[in-house]
mmCIF file of C-alpha atoms and ligand atoms in Angstrom:
data_model
loop_
_atom_site.group_PDB
_atom_site.id
_atom_site.type_symbol
_atom_site.label_atom_id
_atom_site.label_comp_id
_atom_site.label_asym_id
_atom_site.label_seq_id
_atom_site.Cartn_x
_atom_site.Cartn_y
_atom_site.Cartn_z
ATOM 1 C CA UNK A 1 1.965 -20.763 12.753
ATOM 2 C CA UNK A 2 -0.788 -23.337 12.443
ATOM 3 C CA UNK A 3 -3.520 -22.763 14.947
ATOM 4 C CA UNK A 4 -3.648 -25.283 17.714
ATOM 5 C CA UNK A 5 -6.860 -26.973 18.674
ATOM 6 C CA UNK A 6 -9.508 -24.773 20.215
ATOM 7 C CA UNK A 7 -8.796 -24.308 23.898
ATOM 8 C CA UNK A 8 -11.264 -25.987 26.152
ATOM 9 C CA UNK A 9 -13.054 -24.309 29.026
ATOM 10 C CA UNK A 10 -14.505 -21.386 27.109
ATOM 11 C CA UNK A 11 -16.242 -19.223 29.684
ATOM 12 C CA UNK A 12 -19.768 -17.855 29.559
ATOM 13 C CA UNK A 13 -18.351 -14.373 29.121
ATOM 14 C CA UNK A 14 -16.255 -15.423 26.150
ATOM 15 C CA UNK A 15 -19.272 -17.013 24.532
ATOM 16 C CA UNK A 16 -21.370 -13.908 25.201
ATOM 17 C CA UNK A 17 -18.743 -11.643 23.645
ATOM 18 C CA UNK A 18 -18.690 -13.646 20.416
ATOM 19 C CA UNK A 19 -22.487 -13.703 20.302
ATOM 20 C CA UNK A 20 -22.833 -9.969 20.813
ATOM 21 C CA UNK A 21 -20.194 -9.340 18.168
ATOM 22 C CA UNK A 22 -21.790 -11.600 15.556
ATOM 23 C CA UNK A 23 -25.262 -10.246 16.229
ATOM 24 C CA UNK A 24 -23.986 -6.713 15.707
ATOM 25 C CA UNK A 25 -22.244 -7.775 12.507
ATOM 26 C CA UNK A 26 -25.432 -9.196 11.020
ATOM 27 C CA UNK A 27 -27.036 -5.780 10.935
ATOM 28 C CA UNK A 28 -24.049 -3.436 10.796
ATOM 29 C CA UNK A 29 -21.642 -5.118 8.436
ATOM 30 C CA UNK A 30 -20.236 -2.814 5.795
ATOM 31 C CA UNK A 31 -21.373 -3.544 2.291
ATOM 32 C CA UNK A 32 -18.025 -3.901 0.548
ATOM 33 C CA UNK A 33 -17.554 -5.151 -3.016
ATOM 34 C CA UNK A 34 -15.305 -8.075 -2.032
ATOM 35 C CA UNK A 35 -17.922 -9.268 0.408
ATOM 36 C CA UNK A 36 -20.295 -9.940 -2.457
ATOM 37 C CA UNK A 37 -17.991 -12.663 -3.725
ATOM 38 C CA UNK A 38 -16.732 -15.713 -1.935
ATOM 39 C CA UNK A 39 -13.984 -16.904 -4.229
ATOM 40 C CA UNK A 40 -10.448 -16.910 -2.870
ATOM 41 C CA UNK A 41 -9.151 -14.916 -5.836
ATOM 42 C CA UNK A 42 -11.371 -11.916 -5.096
ATOM 43 C CA UNK A 43 -10.733 -12.097 -1.357
ATOM 44 C CA UNK A 44 -6.996 -12.335 -1.951
ATOM 45 C CA UNK A 45 -6.880 -9.287 -4.251
ATOM 46 C CA UNK A 46 -8.911 -7.283 -1.746
ATOM 47 C CA UNK A 47 -6.688 -8.294 1.158
ATOM 48 C CA UNK A 48 -3.543 -7.345 -0.758
ATOM 49 C CA UNK A 49 -4.981 -3.940 -1.649
ATOM 50 C CA UNK A 50 -6.272 -3.360 1.871
ATOM 51 C CA UNK A 51 -2.922 -4.218 3.380
ATOM 52 C CA UNK A 52 -1.656 -0.650 3.407
ATOM 53 C CA UNK A 53 -4.515 1.294 1.878
ATOM 54 C CA UNK A 54 -7.821 2.597 3.198
ATOM 55 C CA UNK A 55 -11.088 0.929 2.232
ATOM 56 C CA UNK A 56 -12.504 3.972 0.412
ATOM 57 C CA UNK A 57 -9.373 4.249 -1.717
ATOM 58 C CA UNK A 58 -9.310 0.535 -2.439
ATOM 59 C CA UNK A 59 -12.902 0.159 -3.686
ATOM 60 C CA UNK A 60 -12.532 1.747 -7.149
ATOM 61 C CA UNK A 61 -9.135 0.120 -7.664
ATOM 62 C CA UNK A 62 -10.509 -3.242 -6.656
ATOM 63 C CA UNK A 63 -13.420 -2.979 -9.058
ATOM 64 C CA UNK A 64 -11.224 -1.891 -11.947
ATOM 65 C CA UNK A 65 -8.648 -4.546 -11.176
ATOM 66 C CA UNK A 66 -11.192 -7.366 -11.133
ATOM 67 C CA UNK A 67 -12.764 -6.072 -14.321
ATOM 68 C CA UNK A 68 -9.349 -5.993 -15.960
ATOM 69 C CA UNK A 69 -8.107 -9.309 -14.448
ATOM 70 C CA UNK A 70 -11.290 -11.260 -13.628
ATOM 71 C CA UNK A 71 -9.559 -14.549 -12.808
ATOM 72 C CA UNK A 72 -6.281 -15.905 -11.546
ATOM 73 C CA UNK A 73 -5.507 -17.003 -15.104
ATOM 74 C CA UNK A 74 -5.951 -13.488 -16.461
ATOM 75 C CA UNK A 75 -3.670 -12.044 -13.821
ATOM 76 C CA UNK A 76 -0.968 -14.668 -14.331
ATOM 77 C CA UNK A 77 -1.048 -14.167 -18.102
ATOM 78 C CA UNK A 78 -0.848 -10.352 -17.991
ATOM 79 C CA UNK A 79 2.485 -8.552 -18.424
ATOM 80 C CA UNK A 80 3.838 -7.033 -15.196
ATOM 81 C CA UNK A 81 3.691 -3.548 -16.729
ATOM 82 C CA UNK A 82 -0.076 -3.832 -17.046
ATOM 83 C CA UNK A 83 -0.489 -4.989 -13.485
ATOM 84 C CA UNK A 84 1.666 -2.118 -12.245
ATOM 85 C CA UNK A 85 -0.375 0.257 -14.367
ATOM 86 C CA UNK A 86 -3.612 -0.972 -12.790
ATOM 87 C CA UNK A 87 -1.950 -0.483 -9.404
ATOM 88 C CA UNK A 88 -0.753 3.036 -10.153
ATOM 89 C CA UNK A 89 -1.655 5.410 -7.367
ATOM 90 C CA UNK A 90 -2.266 2.709 -4.762
ATOM 91 C CA UNK A 91 1.356 2.818 -3.577
ATOM 92 C CA UNK A 92 3.506 0.040 -2.160
ATOM 93 C CA UNK A 93 4.113 -1.394 -5.599
ATOM 94 C CA UNK A 94 5.913 -4.448 -4.273
ATOM 95 C CA UNK A 95 2.396 -5.675 -3.506
ATOM 96 C CA UNK A 96 1.532 -5.694 -7.203
ATOM 97 C CA UNK A 97 4.778 -7.374 -8.185
ATOM 98 C CA UNK A 98 4.298 -10.049 -5.529
ATOM 99 C CA UNK A 99 0.679 -10.572 -6.499
ATOM 100 C CA UNK A 100 1.650 -11.078 -10.101
ATOM 101 C CA UNK A 101 4.494 -13.434 -9.214
ATOM 102 C CA UNK A 102 2.233 -15.419 -6.867
ATOM 103 C CA UNK A 103 -0.445 -15.706 -9.558
ATOM 104 C CA UNK A 104 2.072 -17.118 -12.010
ATOM 105 C CA UNK A 105 3.314 -19.625 -9.461
ATOM 106 C CA UNK A 106 -0.200 -20.725 -8.575
ATOM 107 C CA UNK A 107 -0.874 -21.371 -12.249
ATOM 108 C CA UNK A 108 2.423 -23.083 -12.955
ATOM 109 C CA UNK A 109 2.863 -25.117 -9.805
ATOM 110 C CA UNK A 110 -0.716 -25.826 -8.754
ATOM 111 C CA UNK A 111 -2.671 -25.624 -11.980
ATOM 112 C CA UNK A 112 -4.497 -22.583 -10.637
ATOM 113 C CA UNK A 113 -5.727 -24.194 -7.437
ATOM 114 C CA UNK A 114 -5.558 -22.108 -4.276
ATOM 115 C CA UNK A 115 -3.791 -23.462 -1.176
ATOM 116 C CA UNK A 116 -5.810 -24.669 1.803
ATOM 117 C CA UNK A 117 -3.242 -24.292 4.556
ATOM 118 C CA UNK A 118 -1.518 -21.365 6.253
ATOM 119 C CA UNK A 119 1.914 -22.784 5.465
ATOM 120 C CA UNK A 120 1.220 -23.036 1.741
ATOM 121 C CA UNK A 121 -0.231 -19.534 1.526
ATOM 122 C CA UNK A 122 2.741 -18.161 3.429
ATOM 123 C CA UNK A 123 5.103 -19.558 0.823
ATOM 124 C CA UNK A 124 3.623 -17.216 -1.780
ATOM 125 C CA UNK A 125 5.368 -13.851 -2.189
ATOM 126 C CA UNK A 126 3.704 -11.012 -0.347
ATOM 127 C CA UNK A 127 1.530 -13.217 1.855
ATOM 128 C CA UNK A 128 2.036 -12.714 5.588
ATOM 129 C CA UNK A 129 0.387 -14.422 8.542
ATOM 130 C CA UNK A 130 -2.570 -12.053 8.674
ATOM 131 C CA UNK A 131 -3.357 -12.332 4.976
ATOM 132 C CA UNK A 132 -3.103 -16.119 4.942
ATOM 133 C CA UNK A 133 -5.430 -16.314 7.945
ATOM 134 C CA UNK A 134 -7.887 -13.826 6.468
ATOM 135 C CA UNK A 135 -8.166 -15.693 3.162
ATOM 136 C CA UNK A 136 -8.539 -19.111 4.787
ATOM 137 C CA UNK A 137 -11.175 -17.914 7.238
ATOM 138 C CA UNK A 138 -13.158 -15.728 4.841
ATOM 139 C CA UNK A 139 -12.920 -17.701 1.602
ATOM 140 C CA UNK A 140 -12.617 -21.232 2.987
ATOM 141 C CA UNK A 141 -14.436 -20.933 6.319
ATOM 142 C CA UNK A 142 -11.531 -22.324 8.324
ATOM 143 C CA UNK A 143 -11.474 -21.750 12.105
ATOM 144 C CA UNK A 144 -8.585 -19.300 12.125
ATOM 145 C CA UNK A 145 -8.316 -15.895 13.800
ATOM 146 C CA UNK A 146 -7.128 -13.098 11.485
ATOM 147 C CA UNK A 147 -6.304 -9.836 13.220
ATOM 148 C CA UNK A 148 -5.759 -6.677 11.217
ATOM 149 C CA UNK A 149 -4.949 -3.335 12.817
ATOM 150 C CA UNK A 150 -8.616 -2.581 13.487
ATOM 151 C CA UNK A 151 -9.264 -5.953 15.121
ATOM 152 C CA UNK A 152 -6.130 -5.615 17.229
ATOM 153 C CA UNK A 153 -7.334 -2.266 18.559
ATOM 154 C CA UNK A 154 -10.755 -3.671 19.460
ATOM 155 C CA UNK A 155 -9.252 -6.612 21.319
ATOM 156 C CA UNK A 156 -6.548 -4.546 23.033
ATOM 157 C CA UNK A 157 -9.325 -2.358 24.444
ATOM 158 C CA UNK A 158 -11.650 -5.230 25.238
ATOM 159 C CA UNK A 159 -8.948 -6.829 27.379
ATOM 160 C CA UNK A 160 -7.235 -3.571 28.443
ATOM 161 C CA UNK A 161 -4.243 -5.422 27.087
ATOM 162 C CA UNK A 162 -1.071 -4.138 28.745
ATOM 163 C CA UNK A 163 1.447 -5.212 26.102
ATOM 164 C CA UNK A 164 2.323 -3.692 22.740
ATOM 165 C CA UNK A 165 0.621 -5.901 20.162
ATOM 166 C CA UNK A 166 3.105 -4.770 17.549
ATOM 167 C CA UNK A 167 5.816 -6.636 19.419
ATOM 168 C CA UNK A 168 5.900 -10.355 18.625
ATOM 169 C CA UNK A 169 5.317 -11.465 22.221
ATOM 170 C CA UNK A 170 2.338 -9.152 22.720
ATOM 171 C CA UNK A 171 0.990 -10.126 19.350
ATOM 172 C CA UNK A 172 1.125 -13.840 20.179
ATOM 173 C CA UNK A 173 -0.686 -13.345 23.464
ATOM 174 C CA UNK A 174 -3.429 -11.245 21.940
ATOM 175 C CA UNK A 175 -3.850 -13.848 19.215
ATOM 176 C CA UNK A 176 -4.273 -16.585 21.842
ATOM 177 C CA UNK A 177 -6.855 -14.597 23.746
ATOM 178 C CA UNK A 178 -8.731 -13.973 20.495
ATOM 179 C CA UNK A 179 -8.701 -17.686 19.708
ATOM 180 C CA UNK A 180 -10.595 -18.345 22.920
ATOM 181 C CA UNK A 181 -13.398 -16.123 21.638
ATOM 182 C CA UNK A 182 -13.590 -17.645 18.152
ATOM 183 C CA UNK A 183 -16.895 -19.443 17.580
ATOM 184 C CA UNK A 184 -16.344 -22.598 15.555
ATOM 185 C CA UNK A 185 -17.501 -22.440 11.932
ATOM 186 C CA UNK A 186 -17.890 -18.653 11.971
ATOM 187 C CA UNK A 187 -14.353 -17.379 11.701
ATOM 188 C CA UNK A 188 -15.019 -15.351 8.538
ATOM 189 C CA UNK A 189 -17.803 -13.382 10.182
ATOM 190 C CA UNK A 190 -15.977 -13.181 13.503
ATOM 191 C CA UNK A 191 -12.804 -11.755 11.968
ATOM 192 C CA UNK A 192 -14.617 -9.301 9.753
ATOM 193 C CA UNK A 193 -16.879 -8.231 12.598
ATOM 194 C CA UNK A 194 -13.840 -7.263 14.678
ATOM 195 C CA UNK A 195 -12.376 -5.400 11.696
ATOM 196 C CA UNK A 196 -15.640 -3.541 11.066
ATOM 197 C CA UNK A 197 -16.086 -2.695 14.706
ATOM 198 C CA UNK A 198 -12.592 -1.222 14.738
ATOM 199 C CA UNK A 199 -13.190 0.647 11.497
ATOM 200 C CA UNK A 200 -16.542 2.146 12.428
ATOM 201 C CA UNK A 201 -16.985 2.449 16.212
ATOM 202 C CA UNK A 202 -13.802 1.454 18.004
ATOM 203 C CA UNK A 203 -11.765 4.041 16.118
ATOM 204 C CA UNK A 204 -8.294 5.195 17.201
ATOM 205 C CA UNK A 205 -9.618 8.597 18.347
ATOM 206 C CA UNK A 206 -12.999 9.264 19.973
ATOM 207 C CA UNK A 207 -14.404 5.726 19.869
ATOM 208 C CA UNK A 208 -18.207 5.616 19.865
ATOM 209 C CA UNK A 209 -18.503 3.461 22.971
ATOM 210 C CA UNK A 210 -22.212 4.097 23.618
ATOM 211 C CA UNK A 211 -23.024 2.289 20.344
ATOM 212 C CA UNK A 212 -20.598 -0.580 20.881
ATOM 213 C CA UNK A 213 -21.989 -4.111 21.209
ATOM 214 C CA UNK A 214 -19.015 -5.077 23.390
ATOM 215 C CA UNK A 215 -19.205 -2.146 25.778
ATOM 216 C CA UNK A 216 -20.494 -4.244 28.658
ATOM 217 C CA UNK A 217 -17.463 -6.533 28.339
ATOM 218 C CA UNK A 218 -14.835 -3.896 27.580
ATOM 219 C CA UNK A 219 -12.147 -3.509 30.242
ATOM 220 C CA UNK A 220 -10.779 -0.282 28.757
ATOM 221 C CA UNK A 221 -14.270 1.235 28.720
ATOM 222 C CA UNK A 222 -14.728 0.245 32.344
ATOM 223 C CA UNK A 223 -11.458 1.994 33.183
ATOM 224 C CA UNK A 224 -12.595 5.041 31.242
ATOM 225 C CA UNK A 225 -9.561 5.175 28.930
ATOM 226 C CA UNK A 226 -10.184 3.236 25.706
ATOM 227 C CA UNK A 227 -7.949 5.570 23.720
ATOM 228 C CA UNK A 228 -4.969 4.461 25.801
ATOM 229 C CA UNK A 229 -5.068 1.089 24.026
ATOM 230 C CA UNK A 230 -3.337 -0.527 22.263
ATOM 231 C CA UNK A 231 -0.326 0.611 24.265
ATOM 232 C CA UNK A 232 2.434 1.527 21.878
ATOM 233 C CA UNK A 233 6.164 1.943 21.918
ATOM 234 C CA UNK A 234 7.257 5.411 20.768
ATOM 235 C CA UNK A 235 7.289 5.725 16.994
ATOM 236 C CA UNK A 236 10.724 5.661 15.485
ATOM 237 C CA UNK A 237 11.714 8.732 13.505
ATOM 238 C CA UNK A 238 11.895 8.171 9.776
ATOM 239 C CA UNK A 239 14.996 9.456 7.994
ATOM 240 C CA UNK A 240 14.439 12.364 5.624
ATOM 241 C CA UNK A 241 16.084 12.922 2.236
ATOM 242 C CA UNK A 242 16.080 15.839 -0.146
ATOM 243 C CA UNK A 243 15.676 14.435 -3.644
ATOM 244 C CA UNK A 244 15.958 16.236 -6.965
ATOM 245 C CA UNK A 245 14.200 15.384 -10.207
ATOM 246 C CA UNK A 246 14.572 16.942 -13.634
ATOM 247 C CA UNK A 247 11.883 17.677 -16.200
ATOM 248 C CA UNK A 248 13.610 17.758 -19.570
ATOM 249 C CA UNK A 249 11.433 18.712 -22.503
ATOM 250 C CA UNK A 250 12.246 18.721 -26.211
ATOM 251 C CA UNK A 251 9.904 18.908 -29.187
ATOM 252 C CA UNK A 252 6.828 18.447 -27.005
ATOM 253 C CA UNK A 253 8.234 15.325 -25.365
ATOM 254 C CA UNK A 254 9.502 14.859 -21.850
ATOM 255 C CA UNK A 255 12.276 12.526 -20.769
ATOM 256 C CA UNK A 256 11.396 9.807 -18.268
ATOM 257 C CA UNK A 257 13.530 7.044 -16.812
ATOM 258 C CA UNK A 258 12.560 3.628 -15.542
ATOM 259 C CA UNK A 259 13.928 2.791 -12.106
ATOM 260 C CA UNK A 260 16.018 -0.345 -11.803
ATOM 261 C CA UNK A 261 13.732 -3.393 -11.682
ATOM 262 C CA UNK A 262 15.094 -4.503 -8.317
ATOM 263 C CA UNK A 263 14.762 -2.376 -5.210
ATOM 264 C CA UNK A 264 12.531 0.430 -4.062
ATOM 265 C CA UNK A 265 9.752 1.387 -6.531
ATOM 266 C CA UNK A 266 11.415 -1.075 -8.930
ATOM 267 C CA UNK A 267 10.291 -0.835 -12.546
ATOM 268 C CA UNK A 268 8.315 2.375 -12.053
ATOM 269 C CA UNK A 269 9.009 5.405 -14.244
ATOM 270 C CA UNK A 270 10.224 8.708 -12.802
ATOM 271 C CA UNK A 271 11.719 12.029 -13.607
ATOM 272 C CA UNK A 272 15.414 11.256 -13.340
ATOM 273 C CA UNK A 273 17.373 12.469 -10.328
ATOM 274 C CA UNK A 274 18.287 11.288 -6.870
ATOM 275 C CA UNK A 275 19.201 12.021 -3.298
ATOM 276 C CA UNK A 276 21.152 15.124 -2.386
ATOM 277 C CA UNK A 277 24.562 14.309 -0.927
ATOM 278 C CA UNK A 278 26.103 16.211 1.991
ATOM 279 C CA UNK A 279 27.475 19.598 1.006
ATOM 280 C CA UNK A 280 25.783 19.553 -2.374
ATOM 281 C CA UNK A 281 23.326 22.146 -3.659
ATOM 282 C CA UNK A 282 20.094 20.978 -5.285
ATOM 283 C CA UNK A 283 21.391 22.069 -8.698
ATOM 284 C CA UNK A 284 24.706 20.271 -8.225
ATOM 285 C CA UNK A 285 22.895 17.140 -7.139
ATOM 286 C CA UNK A 286 20.653 17.138 -10.182
ATOM 287 C CA UNK A 287 23.577 17.691 -12.534
ATOM 288 C CA UNK A 288 25.513 14.841 -10.926
ATOM 289 C CA UNK A 289 22.539 12.455 -10.927
ATOM 290 C CA UNK A 290 21.762 13.076 -14.592
ATOM 291 C CA UNK A 291 25.408 12.590 -15.452
ATOM 292 C CA UNK A 292 25.540 9.318 -13.462
ATOM 293 C CA UNK A 293 22.205 7.917 -14.508
ATOM 294 C CA UNK A 294 21.862 9.154 -18.075
ATOM 295 C CA UNK A 295 25.293 10.336 -19.169
ATOM 296 C CA UNK A 296 24.161 13.887 -19.970
ATOM 297 C CA UNK A 297 25.292 17.353 -18.928
ATOM 298 C CA UNK A 298 22.427 19.679 -18.101
ATOM 299 C CA UNK A 299 21.692 23.257 -17.251
ATOM 300 C CA UNK A 300 19.295 23.408 -14.303
ATOM 301 C CA UNK A 301 16.468 25.854 -14.924
ATOM 302 C CA UNK A 302 13.501 27.084 -12.940
ATOM 303 C CA UNK A 303 12.205 25.179 -9.903
ATOM 304 C CA UNK A 304 8.775 23.785 -10.795
ATOM 305 C CA UNK A 305 7.456 22.048 -7.700
ATOM 306 C CA UNK A 306 8.441 20.957 -4.206
ATOM 307 C CA UNK A 307 6.646 17.821 -3.073
ATOM 308 C CA UNK A 308 6.739 15.974 0.214
ATOM 309 C CA UNK A 309 6.024 12.288 0.556
ATOM 310 C CA UNK A 310 6.326 9.673 3.279
ATOM 311 C CA UNK A 311 7.278 6.153 2.306
ATOM 312 C CA UNK A 312 7.263 3.259 4.810
ATOM 313 C CA UNK A 313 10.872 3.688 5.811
ATOM 314 C CA UNK A 314 11.717 7.273 4.860
ATOM 315 C CA UNK A 315 10.402 10.721 4.065
ATOM 316 C CA UNK A 316 11.441 12.680 1.008
ATOM 317 C CA UNK A 317 11.184 16.230 -0.207
ATOM 318 C CA UNK A 318 11.232 16.083 -3.972
ATOM 319 C CA UNK A 319 12.580 19.220 -5.657
ATOM 320 C CA UNK A 320 11.524 19.299 -9.286
ATOM 321 C CA UNK A 321 13.406 21.509 -11.735
ATOM 322 C CA UNK A 322 13.145 22.137 -15.402
ATOM 323 C CA UNK A 323 16.412 21.162 -17.107
ATOM 324 C CA UNK A 324 17.972 21.629 -20.499
ATOM 325 C CA UNK A 325 20.489 19.254 -22.056
ATOM 326 C CA UNK A 326 23.848 20.894 -22.780
ATOM 327 C CA UNK A 327 25.571 17.841 -24.165
ATOM 328 C CA UNK A 328 25.145 14.108 -24.522
ATOM 329 C CA UNK A 329 22.287 11.791 -25.437
ATOM 330 C CA UNK A 330 20.336 10.201 -22.563
ATOM 331 C CA UNK A 331 21.243 6.561 -22.076
ATOM 332 C CA UNK A 332 20.062 4.062 -19.475
ATOM 333 C CA UNK A 333 23.287 3.905 -17.464
ATOM 334 C CA UNK A 334 21.913 3.996 -13.917
ATOM 335 C CA UNK A 335 18.353 3.064 -14.780
ATOM 336 C CA UNK A 336 16.501 0.319 -16.649
ATOM 337 C CA UNK A 337 15.283 2.375 -19.604
ATOM 338 C CA UNK A 338 14.775 5.957 -20.823
ATOM 339 C CA UNK A 339 12.080 7.332 -23.097
ATOM 340 C CA UNK A 340 10.923 10.585 -24.636
ATOM 341 C CA UNK A 341 7.168 10.715 -24.147
ATOM 342 C CA UNK A 342 4.549 13.311 -25.164
ATOM 343 C CA UNK A 343 2.974 14.822 -22.042
ATOM 344 C CA UNK A 344 -0.434 13.583 -23.138
ATOM 345 C CA UNK A 345 0.890 10.013 -23.106
ATOM 346 C CA UNK A 346 2.597 10.085 -19.718
ATOM 347 C CA UNK A 347 -0.396 8.409 -18.152
ATOM 348 C CA UNK A 348 0.430 5.207 -20.011
ATOM 349 C CA UNK A 349 3.408 4.741 -17.691
ATOM 350 C CA UNK A 350 3.351 3.701 -14.045
ATOM 351 C CA UNK A 351 4.852 6.367 -11.782
ATOM 352 C CA UNK A 352 5.299 6.603 -7.991
ATOM 353 C CA UNK A 353 2.453 8.456 -6.368
ATOM 354 C CA UNK A 354 4.403 11.682 -5.867
ATOM 355 C CA UNK A 355 5.202 11.795 -9.551
ATOM 356 C CA UNK A 356 1.572 11.765 -10.517
ATOM 357 C CA UNK A 357 1.396 15.251 -9.090
ATOM 358 C CA UNK A 358 4.235 16.230 -11.420
ATOM 359 C CA UNK A 359 2.476 14.643 -14.401
ATOM 360 C CA UNK A 360 -0.747 16.405 -13.460
ATOM 361 C CA UNK A 361 1.088 19.687 -13.083
ATOM 362 C CA UNK A 362 2.773 19.285 -16.468
ATOM 363 C CA UNK A 363 -0.578 18.630 -18.090
ATOM 364 C CA UNK A 364 -2.107 21.773 -16.655
ATOM 365 C CA UNK A 365 0.791 24.204 -16.427
ATOM 366 C CA UNK A 366 3.279 22.717 -18.839
ATOM 367 C CA UNK A 367 2.617 24.952 -21.799
ATOM 368 C CA UNK A 368 2.333 28.224 -19.887
ATOM 369 C CA UNK A 369 5.539 27.605 -17.938
ATOM 370 C CA UNK A 370 7.280 26.742 -21.176
ATOM 371 C CA UNK A 371 6.349 30.223 -22.331
ATOM 372 C CA UNK A 372 7.729 31.694 -19.122
ATOM 373 C CA UNK A 373 10.959 29.811 -19.627
ATOM 374 C CA UNK A 374 11.321 31.108 -23.156
ATOM 375 C CA UNK A 375 10.765 34.657 -21.949
ATOM 376 C CA UNK A 376 13.348 34.127 -19.237
ATOM 377 C CA UNK A 377 15.906 32.902 -21.660
ATOM 378 C CA UNK A 378 15.479 35.818 -24.042
ATOM 379 C CA UNK A 379 16.283 38.171 -21.184
ATOM 380 C CA UNK A 380 19.777 36.764 -20.742
HETATM 381 N N1 8DG B 401 14.792 10.850 -8.822
HETATM 382 C C1 8DG B 401 13.531 10.710 -8.487
HETATM 383 N N2 8DG B 401 13.234 10.129 -7.286
HETATM 384 C C2 8DG B 401 11.942 10.017 -6.981
HETATM 385 C C3 8DG B 401 10.930 10.459 -7.850
HETATM 386 N N3 8DG B 401 9.731 10.192 -7.263
HETATM 387 C C4 8DG B 401 9.988 9.604 -6.088
HETATM 388 O O1 8DG B 401 9.162 9.215 -5.277
HETATM 389 N N4 8DG B 401 11.346 9.500 -5.908
HETATM 390 C C5 8DG B 401 11.950 8.887 -4.738
HETATM 391 C C6 8DG B 401 12.422 7.507 -5.072
HETATM 392 C C7 8DG B 401 13.666 7.343 -4.235
HETATM 393 O O2 8DG B 401 13.311 6.808 -3.000
HETATM 394 C C8 8DG B 401 14.151 8.741 -4.029
HETATM 395 C C9 8DG B 401 15.262 9.015 -4.983
HETATM 396 O O3 8DG B 401 16.295 8.265 -4.603
HETATM 397 P P1 8DG B 401 17.113 7.345 -5.623
HETATM 398 O O4 8DG B 401 16.957 5.943 -5.180
HETATM 399 O O5 8DG B 401 16.858 7.709 -7.039
HETATM 400 O O6 8DG B 401 18.479 7.908 -5.129
HETATM 401 P P2 8DG B 401 19.822 8.007 -5.883
HETATM 402 O O7 8DG B 401 19.590 8.136 -7.354
HETATM 403 O O8 8DG B 401 20.571 9.085 -5.158
HETATM 404 O O9 8DG B 401 20.415 6.575 -5.646
HETATM 405 P P3 8DG B 401 20.906 5.889 -4.273
HETATM 406 O O10 8DG B 401 21.847 6.872 -3.652
HETATM 407 O O11 8DG B 401 19.709 5.618 -3.451
HETATM 408 O O12 8DG B 401 21.539 4.644 -4.789
HETATM 409 O O13 8DG B 401 13.072 9.601 -4.315
HETATM 410 C C10 8DG B 401 11.268 11.061 -9.093
HETATM 411 O O14 8DG B 401 10.446 11.447 -9.908
HETATM 412 N N5 8DG B 401 12.576 11.148 -9.346
HETATM 413 MG MG1 MG B 402 17.978 8.092 -8.747
#
């Protein structure tokens, strides 16, 4: 993975491309909070957050996170629950768990000193090739190309690149062509300039080519079809699951369960339930799941909400029902923990993003629907 020496024989055109790009960046660079700091810690946090989340969403989280955990030491010393809580709503919670684990390792194994090589960064949990390259180029000024999705799009268009850069072979080739453009000593600016260009002008749809500093060099523009790049293999269909979840209320408290610490959304709290099995009705599923996970028998009441969400590898439709316990006391059989929590205190727990809509709904509608339920029951 280490970058080889800079290829010789850089052409005039390649030099001109880098110059035009850097000149544009000087005046058009986005003013982003992590660009006001140079320390690897801040850059690292930003890169982790930006990995799967849009810049506008990241900004407030980033600022809160750095205020809450200003240094590597603070992050390493914090309990995981607190880190997950600060991450709540950003999604892809493995990022937060990895970040926390990496911070602890950096403190324990390196006395808090950040690595200076790609290989060492890559050994940390959650750090891939792009992130390692971004941190080393931006925070340490090393001559390394770091291509995020935006930069890849810019380059694929610039070269009218005929391979899919999401495939390893295409990716490697695009990386090599980018390395030929990289001006020594300016990798941080070069990488971020490509990212900004992709984010602001060279957008997936309707790129603003007339304003682009690279237009004169752009092969896709010359062909008149920039939107055709990067070429992509057809998107694979994500599997879909119907999932049920139960809201069980008693004495002003609602029952929540903590997901097993390992695995998807590990350690987050949820309204207990699970995937519908073939041939099962939603009600049957919920009764089975609550029996399996909590050891209770329930009566399934009114449907409260139907929520759709797409995770990286699957889509779910979450069917939320009010439930009432018929027999048994909830125990953490198929989950890490169970708690009865007042609705007003639910926001102290870290939930998956979809569940925040349930929490929000409970806060606003909870009492009125409780009244409806009571009325319903008196009719029977
Ligand atoms: N039960 C439940 N699942 C939720 C909630 N919010 C949310 O995103 N989910 C997602 C997480 C899971 O990917 C999926 C539920 O599947 P699960 O892993 O609990 O499935 P399951 O109990 O049937 O267990 P398994 O068959 O996967 O072992 O729905 C929620 O509040 N309750
Ligand atoms: Mg479950």
